[in-house]
Structure formats: structure tokens, C-alpha cells
Amino acid sequence: MFGMLTETQAQQEERLLDEEEKIAPTAIYDLELLRECKSSRRRWKFFCVLVFILTFTSVAQLYLSLSEFKNQLLITTLNRVKSAELTKDIDIIPIHSHNDEWRRLPLYDALKVGAQSVEADIWYFDSDPETIFVGHNKVFLSSKWNLDDMYLNPLFSLIGQNNIAKRFEDENVSTRRNGIFYNNLHQTLYFYLDIKSNGEKTMAALEDKLSHFINNEYLSYYDSETDEFVEGPITVIITGNYPYDFIVSKTKRFFFIDAPLFKFKDDEELAKYNHSSISLASSASLYELTESRRALGGVSGLSESQVETISSYIDIAHNNDIKVRVWETPSWPIRTRNEVWKQLITLGVDTLNVDDLYAATTFF
């Protein structure tokens, strides 16, 4: 059997050789040409793939560069915005721009609707002592998004524009600096800074950053020696990882603490946050006050029990001349969110904590 297979294979090979001898030279040339074409097609495909990868990489780099340029151009342009153009004919409303740095135009979007309170999350690191970063999540921090460019420089410019006329006044007469809002120059802007990093180190860096605001009398302050509170164009309120002892140790305090509202039923805790000397405002999440993150009344908003509980905390705060804000309330469904907002306004919260600025304006 093995021998037969071998003989058969030999006969097939002989026939193939005979057939190859019969092939015309032009046919052999055509076969070689075909092989060359196939090889060229493979090289061409490789070349096309390489060009595509290089082009895609270049376009991606160009997009990132343009995005960075766009961000820098936006910051530069906004820093030239006139205070009168931004806030003229805008009614000031008691809403708090929560996580303001997430907005398309941080600070400006809030001021444009008349929000009297703005909050930014801040971080400080020893590795970059000249920068206070702005951002909610540490993973996404960037030196391009910093406190100077996003908030301090624009605020200083806007307030400066509204105080040019001070040169026409008597230098011997002490007058309060004008604020940001065109329609009410004596309205302070509550500027919340939510410290996400080390409290004392961040506060030390913050004091340095705000020194020119202090020197120009742009900040509200409390003088413990005269027991006097003086309101300025901006009132800075520290929340998050605030260093309590560091702040209250100052004889002249330019920073106030966002007091923990949910602790106000403890007299000892309440005593730590005296109005105007330490805390002007307090806040707590819905969960901290009611032990529920949901509006238990469903589409009707807060339940009667939740309303009663929140009302009791508001009464304590107001009896001590401390403002109230409740955060982390339901954002969905919209009907429930709106009902909760209405209930909180009726209960007497001083500032409505909001993420949707434009929706909130319809309630005032």
C-alpha cells in the first residue's frame, strides 16, 4: 500500500513538471507579476494603516491643543468682562451655586442669574505650593483649573471696576467698598470654599492668595478686639475640611466657618459657632437632618416628619442669627425636586442649594 502511494505521487509530480514545461514564458511572467502585485497590495495596506494612525494621533494632539487654547482664551476673555454688562438689570436671588466649577462658565454663570452664593472645591499640595487647584475629584485636577484664574482674578477685576468712582470721594471719609452686583452695590457675595485637602496648609495658602483682597478692603471680617463685624463685597465661608482652631485663633477673621447645622441640637456644639464672630451660615445634607436621602413624600416632596425635623433645626439656627442651607436634596424626578425646593423656601432656608441655576430662578 505504501509503495503504491509513493508511485502515484511520483507520477503526479511528473505530470506537473510536464505541464510547467508547456507554460508559455509570458504566463510565467504574469504569475510573477501577480505575486508582485499581491506583495505591493500588502505594503500599501500597511502604509495606509500607518498613515491613518499618524493622522489620528496628530488630529488628537491638535484637538487637545485647541481645547487648551480655547480654555485659556475663554479665561482671558472673561477676565475682560465688564461688571455692568454681566449683572446689570439682574435681580439678586438667594440661591447657592453648588459645585460651581462644573459649570460651562464657572462664576460667570452664577453671577449672570444673580446667585448671591457660589461654591468651589479646592485642593492644596506641598509639591505645587503656588497653586490652589479647583475640582471635585482629585483624579481630574489640572494646574489649568486653579483658584486664581477661575475665581480670584475675575472677582478682583469685577470689584475693582465698581470701585473706580471712589477716587471722587473724600479720602478722609471711610466708606464701604462696592460689591459686584450692578443693581445693589452693597450686596455681599458669599464665596464658599470647600477644602478637600489638608485644612491648615490650604488655609495658609489661601490667606496668601487673598492678601490683595484684604489690603483693598474687599473682604468681610470680624475684629475680636472691637467685637465688630464689617461686611465687605465678598464674604468668604470655609466648608469641608476646615481647621476650626486655625480660623478662630485669628484676632481679625477674614474667613468664616460653614457651621454643621445637624449638630445644633447639642448646646456645646452650637456654642462653638457664634454669629458673626465665627459662623454666619450653617448647612447640612438632607440625610444628616432626617436620616434619609429621599423625599419620603414621593412626588409631593418631603414628608410631614421631614418638614417638622428640618423646621426645628432652622428655628435653632435663626434664633442664633445663623443662616441655613440644606444640600444633597433629590434632583430627580424634576417634579419632586421642585416640590422640595418649594418646601425649603417656605420653611425659611436662607439660601437654596442648587445645581440647575436657571430652573431655580423661576422660584423667586
Coordinates of C-alpha atoms in Angstrom, one line a residue, residues 50-233:
L50 CA 0.4 53.7 9.3
V51 CA -0.7 57.0 7.7
F52 CA -4.1 56.6 9.4
I53 CA -2.5 56.1 12.9
L54 CA -0.2 59.0 12.4
T55 CA -3.0 61.2 11.2
F56 CA -5.3 60.2 14.0
T57 CA -2.6 60.9 16.6
S58 CA -1.8 64.3 15.0
V59 CA -5.5 65.3 15.0
A60 CA -5.9 64.2 18.6
Q61 CA -2.9 66.3 19.6
L62 CA -4.3 69.2 17.7
Y63 CA -7.7 68.8 19.3
L64 CA -6.1 68.8 22.8
S65 CA -4.0 71.8 21.9
L66 CA -7.0 73.7 20.6
S67 CA -9.1 72.8 23.7
E68 CA -6.3 74.1 25.9
F69 CA -6.1 77.3 23.8
K70 CA -9.9 77.6 23.9
N71 CA -9.9 77.3 27.7
Q72 CA -7.1 79.9 28.0
L73 CA -8.8 82.2 25.5
L74 CA -12.1 81.8 27.4
I75 CA -10.4 82.7 30.7
T76 CA -8.7 85.7 29.1
T77 CA -11.9 86.9 27.5
L78 CA -14.0 86.5 30.7
N79 CA -11.4 88.5 32.7
R80 CA -12.2 91.4 30.4
V81 CA -16.0 91.2 31.0
K82 CA -17.4 94.4 32.4
S83 CA -19.2 94.2 35.7
A84 CA -22.1 96.3 34.4
E85 CA -22.5 94.1 31.4
L86 CA -22.6 91.0 33.5
T87 CA -25.0 91.9 36.3
K88 CA -27.0 95.0 35.0
D89 CA -30.8 94.5 35.4
I90 CA -30.2 91.2 37.2
D91 CA -32.2 90.6 40.4
I92 CA -30.1 89.1 43.2
I93 CA -31.7 85.9 44.4
P94 CA -30.9 83.6 47.4
I95 CA -29.5 80.6 45.5
H96 CA -26.2 78.8 46.1
S97 CA -24.3 77.6 43.0
H98 CA -23.3 74.2 44.2
N99 CA -20.1 72.7 42.7
D100 CA -19.8 75.8 40.6
E101 CA -16.6 74.7 38.9
W102 CA -18.6 72.1 36.9
R103 CA -20.5 74.8 35.0
R104 CA -19.6 75.8 31.5
L105 CA -18.6 79.2 32.7
P106 CA -17.7 78.9 36.4
L107 CA -18.6 82.0 38.5
Y108 CA -20.0 83.9 35.5
D109 CA -23.0 81.6 35.0
A110 CA -23.9 82.1 38.7
L111 CA -23.4 85.9 38.6
K112 CA -25.4 86.2 35.4
V113 CA -28.5 84.8 37.0
G114 CA -28.0 86.8 40.2
A115 CA -26.9 84.0 42.5
Q116 CA -25.7 85.5 45.8
S117 CA -23.7 82.5 46.8
V118 CA -21.0 80.5 44.9
E119 CA -19.1 77.4 46.0
A120 CA -15.8 75.9 44.7
D121 CA -13.9 72.8 45.8
I122 CA -10.2 73.5 46.4
W123 CA -7.1 71.4 46.9
Y124 CA -3.5 72.3 48.0
F125 CA -0.4 70.2 47.7
D126 CA 3.1 70.8 49.0
S127 CA 4.5 69.7 45.7
D128 CA 3.0 72.7 44.0
P129 CA 2.9 75.4 46.7
E130 CA 2.0 78.3 44.2
T131 CA -1.2 76.6 43.1
I132 CA -4.6 76.0 44.7
F133 CA -6.4 73.6 42.5
V134 CA -10.1 73.7 41.8
G135 CA -12.0 70.5 41.2
H136 CA -14.4 68.0 42.9
N137 CA -12.4 64.9 42.2
K138 CA -8.6 64.6 42.9
V139 CA -8.1 62.3 39.9
F140 CA -9.1 65.1 37.4
L141 CA -7.2 68.0 38.9
S142 CA -5.2 70.1 36.5
S143 CA -3.0 73.2 37.0
K144 CA -5.0 74.9 34.2
W145 CA -8.0 74.8 36.6
N146 CA -6.8 76.9 39.5
L147 CA -8.3 79.3 42.0
D148 CA -6.5 82.4 40.7
D149 CA -7.7 82.0 37.1
M150 CA -11.2 80.7 37.7
Y151 CA -12.2 82.9 40.6
L152 CA -9.8 85.3 42.3
N153 CA -8.6 87.2 39.3
P154 CA -12.1 87.7 37.8
L155 CA -13.6 88.6 41.2
F156 CA -10.8 91.2 41.9
S157 CA -11.3 92.7 38.4
L158 CA -15.1 92.9 38.7
I159 CA -15.0 94.5 42.2
G160 CA -12.2 96.9 41.1
Q161 CA -14.4 98.1 38.2
N162 CA -17.2 99.0 40.6
N163 CA -14.8 101.0 42.9
I164 CA -13.2 103.3 40.3
A165 CA -15.6 106.1 41.3
K166 CA -14.1 106.0 44.9
R167 CA -11.5 108.5 43.6
F168 CA -14.1 111.2 43.5
E169 CA -14.9 110.7 47.2
D170 CA -13.4 112.4 50.2
E171 CA -10.2 110.4 51.2
N172 CA -10.8 111.3 54.9
V173 CA -14.2 109.6 54.9
S174 CA -14.3 105.9 55.3
T175 CA -16.8 104.2 53.0
R176 CA -17.6 100.6 52.3
R177 CA -16.3 99.2 49.1
N178 CA -18.8 98.5 46.4
G179 CA -19.7 94.9 45.6
I180 CA -20.1 93.0 42.3
F181 CA -23.8 93.4 41.6
Y182 CA -24.8 96.4 39.5
N183 CA -28.3 96.8 40.9
N184 CA -27.2 96.5 44.5
L185 CA -23.6 97.5 45.1
H186 CA -23.9 96.8 48.8
Q187 CA -24.9 93.2 48.4
T188 CA -22.1 90.9 49.5
L189 CA -21.2 87.7 47.5
Y190 CA -21.0 84.6 49.7
F191 CA -17.9 82.8 48.4
Y192 CA -17.8 79.3 49.7
L193 CA -14.5 77.4 49.5
D194 CA -14.9 73.6 50.2
I195 CA -11.5 72.4 51.4
K196 CA -10.7 68.9 50.1
S197 CA -7.1 68.6 51.2
N198 CA -5.2 69.4 54.5
G199 CA -7.1 72.2 56.2
E200 CA -4.3 74.3 57.8
K201 CA -2.0 74.1 54.8
T202 CA -4.8 75.1 52.5
M203 CA -5.8 77.9 54.7
A204 CA -2.3 79.3 54.9
A205 CA -2.0 79.2 51.1
L206 CA -5.5 80.8 50.9
E207 CA -4.5 83.7 53.2
D208 CA -1.6 84.5 50.9
K209 CA -3.7 84.3 47.8
L210 CA -6.4 86.7 49.2
S211 CA -3.9 89.2 50.7
H212 CA -4.6 91.8 47.9
F213 CA -8.4 91.4 48.6
I214 CA -7.7 92.1 52.3
N215 CA -5.4 95.1 51.5
N216 CA -8.1 96.6 49.3
E217 CA -10.9 96.1 51.9
Y218 CA -12.8 93.7 49.6
L219 CA -13.5 91.0 52.3
S220 CA -15.9 90.9 55.2
Y221 CA -14.2 90.5 58.6
Y222 CA -14.7 90.2 62.3
D223 CA -12.5 92.1 64.7
S224 CA -12.3 90.3 68.0
E225 CA -10.7 93.2 69.8
T226 CA -13.6 95.6 69.0
D227 CA -16.2 92.8 68.7
E228 CA -17.2 94.3 65.4
F229 CA -18.3 92.6 62.2
V230 CA -17.7 94.6 59.0
E231 CA -19.3 93.4 55.8
G232 CA -17.4 93.7 52.5
P233 CA -18.1 93.0 48.8

